[in-house]
PDB file of C-alpha atoms in Angstrom:
ATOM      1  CA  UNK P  25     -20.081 -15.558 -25.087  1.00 38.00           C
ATOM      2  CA  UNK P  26     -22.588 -13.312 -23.642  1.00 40.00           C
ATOM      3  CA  UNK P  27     -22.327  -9.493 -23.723  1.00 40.00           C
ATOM      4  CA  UNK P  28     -23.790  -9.700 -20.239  1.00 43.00           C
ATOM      5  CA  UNK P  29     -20.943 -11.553 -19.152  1.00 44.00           C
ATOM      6  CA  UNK P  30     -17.935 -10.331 -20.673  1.00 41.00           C
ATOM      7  CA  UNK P  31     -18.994  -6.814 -20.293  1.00 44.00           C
ATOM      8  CA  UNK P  32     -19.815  -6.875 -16.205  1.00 46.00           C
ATOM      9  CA  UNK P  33     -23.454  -6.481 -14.889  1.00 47.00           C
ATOM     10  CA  UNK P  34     -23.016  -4.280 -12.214  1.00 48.00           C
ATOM     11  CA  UNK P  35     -24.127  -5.838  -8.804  1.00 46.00           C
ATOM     12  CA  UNK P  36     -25.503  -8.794 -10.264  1.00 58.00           C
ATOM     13  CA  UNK P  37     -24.538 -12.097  -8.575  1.00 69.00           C
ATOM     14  CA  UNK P  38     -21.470 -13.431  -9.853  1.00 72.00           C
ATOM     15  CA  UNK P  39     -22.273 -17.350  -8.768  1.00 74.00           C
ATOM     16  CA  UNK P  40     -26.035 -17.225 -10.339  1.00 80.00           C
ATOM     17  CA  UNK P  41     -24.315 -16.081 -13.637  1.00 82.00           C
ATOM     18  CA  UNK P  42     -22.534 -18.834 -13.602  1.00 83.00           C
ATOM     19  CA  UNK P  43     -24.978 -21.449 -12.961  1.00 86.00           C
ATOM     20  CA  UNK P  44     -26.997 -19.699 -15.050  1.00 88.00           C
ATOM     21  CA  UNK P  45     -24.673 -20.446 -18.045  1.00 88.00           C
ATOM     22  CA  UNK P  46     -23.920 -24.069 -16.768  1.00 90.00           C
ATOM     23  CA  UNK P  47     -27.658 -25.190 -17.298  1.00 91.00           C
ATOM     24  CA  UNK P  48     -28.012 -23.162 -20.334  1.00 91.00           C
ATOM     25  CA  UNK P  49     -25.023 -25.059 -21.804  1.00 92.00           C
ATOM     26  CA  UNK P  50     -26.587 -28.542 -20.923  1.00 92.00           C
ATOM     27  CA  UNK P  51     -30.127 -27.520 -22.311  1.00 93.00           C
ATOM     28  CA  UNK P  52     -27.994 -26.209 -25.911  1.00 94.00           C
ATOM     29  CA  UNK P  53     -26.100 -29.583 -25.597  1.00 93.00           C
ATOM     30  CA  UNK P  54     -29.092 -31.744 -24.287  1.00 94.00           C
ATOM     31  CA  UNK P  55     -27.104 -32.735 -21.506  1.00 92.00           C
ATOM     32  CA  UNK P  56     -29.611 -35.313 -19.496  1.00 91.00           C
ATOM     33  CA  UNK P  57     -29.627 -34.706 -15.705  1.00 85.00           C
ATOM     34  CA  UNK P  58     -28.555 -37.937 -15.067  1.00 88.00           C
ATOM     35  CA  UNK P  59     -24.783 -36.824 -16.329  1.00 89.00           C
ATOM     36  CA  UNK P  60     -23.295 -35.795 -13.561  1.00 87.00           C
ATOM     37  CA  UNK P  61     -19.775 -35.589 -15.483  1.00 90.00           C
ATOM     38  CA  UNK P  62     -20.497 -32.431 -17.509  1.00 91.00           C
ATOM     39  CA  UNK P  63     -18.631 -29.243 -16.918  1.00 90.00           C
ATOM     40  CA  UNK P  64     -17.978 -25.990 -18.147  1.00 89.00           C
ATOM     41  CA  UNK P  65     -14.293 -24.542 -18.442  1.00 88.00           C
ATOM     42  CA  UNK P  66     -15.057 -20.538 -18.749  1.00 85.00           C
ATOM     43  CA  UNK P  67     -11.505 -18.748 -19.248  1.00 84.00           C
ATOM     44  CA  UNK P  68     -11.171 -15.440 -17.667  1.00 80.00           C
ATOM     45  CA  UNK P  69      -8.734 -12.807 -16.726  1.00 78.00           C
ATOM     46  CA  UNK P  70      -7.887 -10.831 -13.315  1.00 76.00           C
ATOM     47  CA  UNK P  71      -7.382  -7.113 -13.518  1.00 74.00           C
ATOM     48  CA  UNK P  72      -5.777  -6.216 -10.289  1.00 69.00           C
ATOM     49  CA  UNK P  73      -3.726  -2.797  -9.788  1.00 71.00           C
ATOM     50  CA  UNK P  74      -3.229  -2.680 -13.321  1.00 77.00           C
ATOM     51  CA  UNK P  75      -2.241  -5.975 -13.915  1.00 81.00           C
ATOM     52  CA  UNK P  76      -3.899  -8.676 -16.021  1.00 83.00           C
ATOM     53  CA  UNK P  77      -3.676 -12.195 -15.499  1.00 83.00           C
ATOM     54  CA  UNK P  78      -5.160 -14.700 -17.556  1.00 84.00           C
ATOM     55  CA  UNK P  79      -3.889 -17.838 -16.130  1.00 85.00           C
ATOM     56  CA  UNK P  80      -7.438 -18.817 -14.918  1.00 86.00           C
ATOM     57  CA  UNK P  81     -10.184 -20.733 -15.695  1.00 87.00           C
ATOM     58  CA  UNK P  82     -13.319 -21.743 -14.043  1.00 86.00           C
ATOM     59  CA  UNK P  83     -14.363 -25.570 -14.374  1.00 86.00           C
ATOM     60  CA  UNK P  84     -18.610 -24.952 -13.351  1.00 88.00           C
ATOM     61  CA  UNK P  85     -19.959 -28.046 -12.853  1.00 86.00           C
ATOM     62  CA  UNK P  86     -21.944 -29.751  -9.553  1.00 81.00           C
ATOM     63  CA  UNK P  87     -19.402 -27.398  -8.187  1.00 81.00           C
ATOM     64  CA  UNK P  88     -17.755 -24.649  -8.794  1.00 83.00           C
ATOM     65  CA  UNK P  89     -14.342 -24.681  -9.043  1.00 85.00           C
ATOM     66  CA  UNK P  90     -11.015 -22.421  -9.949  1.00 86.00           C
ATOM     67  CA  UNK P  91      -8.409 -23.302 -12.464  1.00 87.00           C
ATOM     68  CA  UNK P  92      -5.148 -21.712 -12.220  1.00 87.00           C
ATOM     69  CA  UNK P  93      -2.885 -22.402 -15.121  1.00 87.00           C
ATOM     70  CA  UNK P  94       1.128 -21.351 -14.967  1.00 85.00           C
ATOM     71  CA  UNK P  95       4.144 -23.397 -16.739  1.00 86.00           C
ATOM     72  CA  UNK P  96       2.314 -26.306 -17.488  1.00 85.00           C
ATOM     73  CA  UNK P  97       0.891 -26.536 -14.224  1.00 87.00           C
ATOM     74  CA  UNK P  98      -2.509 -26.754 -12.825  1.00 87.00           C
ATOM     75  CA  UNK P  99      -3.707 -25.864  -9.697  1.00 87.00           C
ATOM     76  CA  UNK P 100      -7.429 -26.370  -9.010  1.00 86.00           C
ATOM     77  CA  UNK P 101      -9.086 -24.163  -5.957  1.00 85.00           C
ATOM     78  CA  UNK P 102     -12.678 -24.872  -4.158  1.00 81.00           C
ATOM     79  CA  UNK P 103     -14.332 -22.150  -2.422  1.00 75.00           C
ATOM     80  CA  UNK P 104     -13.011 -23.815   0.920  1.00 81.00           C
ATOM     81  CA  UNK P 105      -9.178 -22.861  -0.303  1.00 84.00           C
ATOM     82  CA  UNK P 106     -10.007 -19.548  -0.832  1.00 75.00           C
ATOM     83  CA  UNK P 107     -11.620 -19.374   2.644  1.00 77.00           C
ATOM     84  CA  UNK P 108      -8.511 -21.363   4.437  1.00 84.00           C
ATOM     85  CA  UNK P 109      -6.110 -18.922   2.359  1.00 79.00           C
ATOM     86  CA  UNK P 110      -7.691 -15.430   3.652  1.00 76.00           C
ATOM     87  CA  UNK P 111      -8.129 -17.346   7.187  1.00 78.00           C
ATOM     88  CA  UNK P 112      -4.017 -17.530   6.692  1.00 82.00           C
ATOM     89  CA  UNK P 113      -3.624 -13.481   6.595  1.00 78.00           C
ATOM     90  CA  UNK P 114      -1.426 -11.904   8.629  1.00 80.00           C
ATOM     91  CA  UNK P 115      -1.364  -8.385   8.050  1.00 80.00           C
ATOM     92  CA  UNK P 116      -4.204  -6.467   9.920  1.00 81.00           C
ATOM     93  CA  UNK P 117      -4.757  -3.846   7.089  1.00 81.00           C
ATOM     94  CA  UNK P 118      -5.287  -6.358   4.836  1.00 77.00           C
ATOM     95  CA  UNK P 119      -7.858  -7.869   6.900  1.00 77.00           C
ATOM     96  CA  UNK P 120      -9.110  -4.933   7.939  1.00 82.00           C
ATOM     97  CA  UNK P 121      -9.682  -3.634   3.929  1.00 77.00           C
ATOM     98  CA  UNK P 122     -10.930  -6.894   3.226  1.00 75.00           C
ATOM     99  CA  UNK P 123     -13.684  -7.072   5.918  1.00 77.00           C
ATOM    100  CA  UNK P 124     -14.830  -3.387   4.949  1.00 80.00           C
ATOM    101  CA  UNK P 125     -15.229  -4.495   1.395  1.00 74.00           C
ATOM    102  CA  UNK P 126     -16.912  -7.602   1.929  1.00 73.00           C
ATOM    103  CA  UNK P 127     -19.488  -5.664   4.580  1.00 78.00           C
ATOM    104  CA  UNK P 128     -20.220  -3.577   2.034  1.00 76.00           C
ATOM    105  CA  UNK P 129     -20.848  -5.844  -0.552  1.00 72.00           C
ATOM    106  CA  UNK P 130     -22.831  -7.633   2.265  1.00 70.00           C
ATOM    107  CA  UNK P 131     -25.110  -4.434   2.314  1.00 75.00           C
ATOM    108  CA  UNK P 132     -24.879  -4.051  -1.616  1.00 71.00           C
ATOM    109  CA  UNK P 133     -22.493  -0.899  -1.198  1.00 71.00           C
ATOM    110  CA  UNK P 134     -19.593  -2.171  -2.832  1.00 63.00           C
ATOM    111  CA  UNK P 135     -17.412  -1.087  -5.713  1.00 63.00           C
ATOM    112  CA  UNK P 136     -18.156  -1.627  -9.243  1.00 60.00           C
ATOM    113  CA  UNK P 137     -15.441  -4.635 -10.818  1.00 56.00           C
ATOM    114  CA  UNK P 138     -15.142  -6.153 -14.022  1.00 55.00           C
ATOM    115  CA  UNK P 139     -14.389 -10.451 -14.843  1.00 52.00           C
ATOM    116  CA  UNK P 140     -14.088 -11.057 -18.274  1.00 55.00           C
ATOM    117  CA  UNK P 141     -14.887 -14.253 -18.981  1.00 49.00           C
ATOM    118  CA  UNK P 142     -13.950 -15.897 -22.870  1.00 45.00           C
TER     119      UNK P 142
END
């Protein structure tokens, strides 16, 4: 795996990163275009208030989608269940945190984070 990728970039964008290492994998692999079936699983962990998960995995494919792996289970999540889920929050500081963040990433203001990705 990449330095580049397992180390953090900075501000870089997290979705070209990945696509960029989706067609990189079918050129290595001589993947023809035609294949629409090929996909990437990239594990990675979640460091969140001092607490690691790695129960994730991101299938990158046509699109993009999340992995989440617990007891044998699997739970896969589009972009559009992430959206529906934060739609679902109740708490106003939440909210309120979470719109501040995202404005400021909007403006490319926000705070430095970390994905390791195996």
């Amino acid at each position: 795996m990449d330095s580049k990728f397992t180390e953090g970039k900075g501000m870089s964008n997290f979705v070209e990163d990945l696509d960029e290492r989706y067609w990189r994998e079918r050129k290595k692999n001589r993947i023809k275009k035609e294949n629409k079936t090929f996909v990437c699983n990239i594990p990675f962990r979640v460091k969140l208030y001092g607490s690691i998960n790695e129960n994730y995995i991101i299938r990158k494919g046509k699109l993009t989608r999340f992995l989440y792996l617990k007891n044998g289970c699997r739970v896969y999540f589009t972009d559009a269940d992430f959206l529906t889920m934060l739609l679902q929050i109740q708490n106003k500081d939440t909210m309120t945190s979470l719109i501040e963040n995202l404005e400021r990433a909007y403006k490319n203001c926000a705070e430095k984070y970390y994905i390791w990705i195996g």
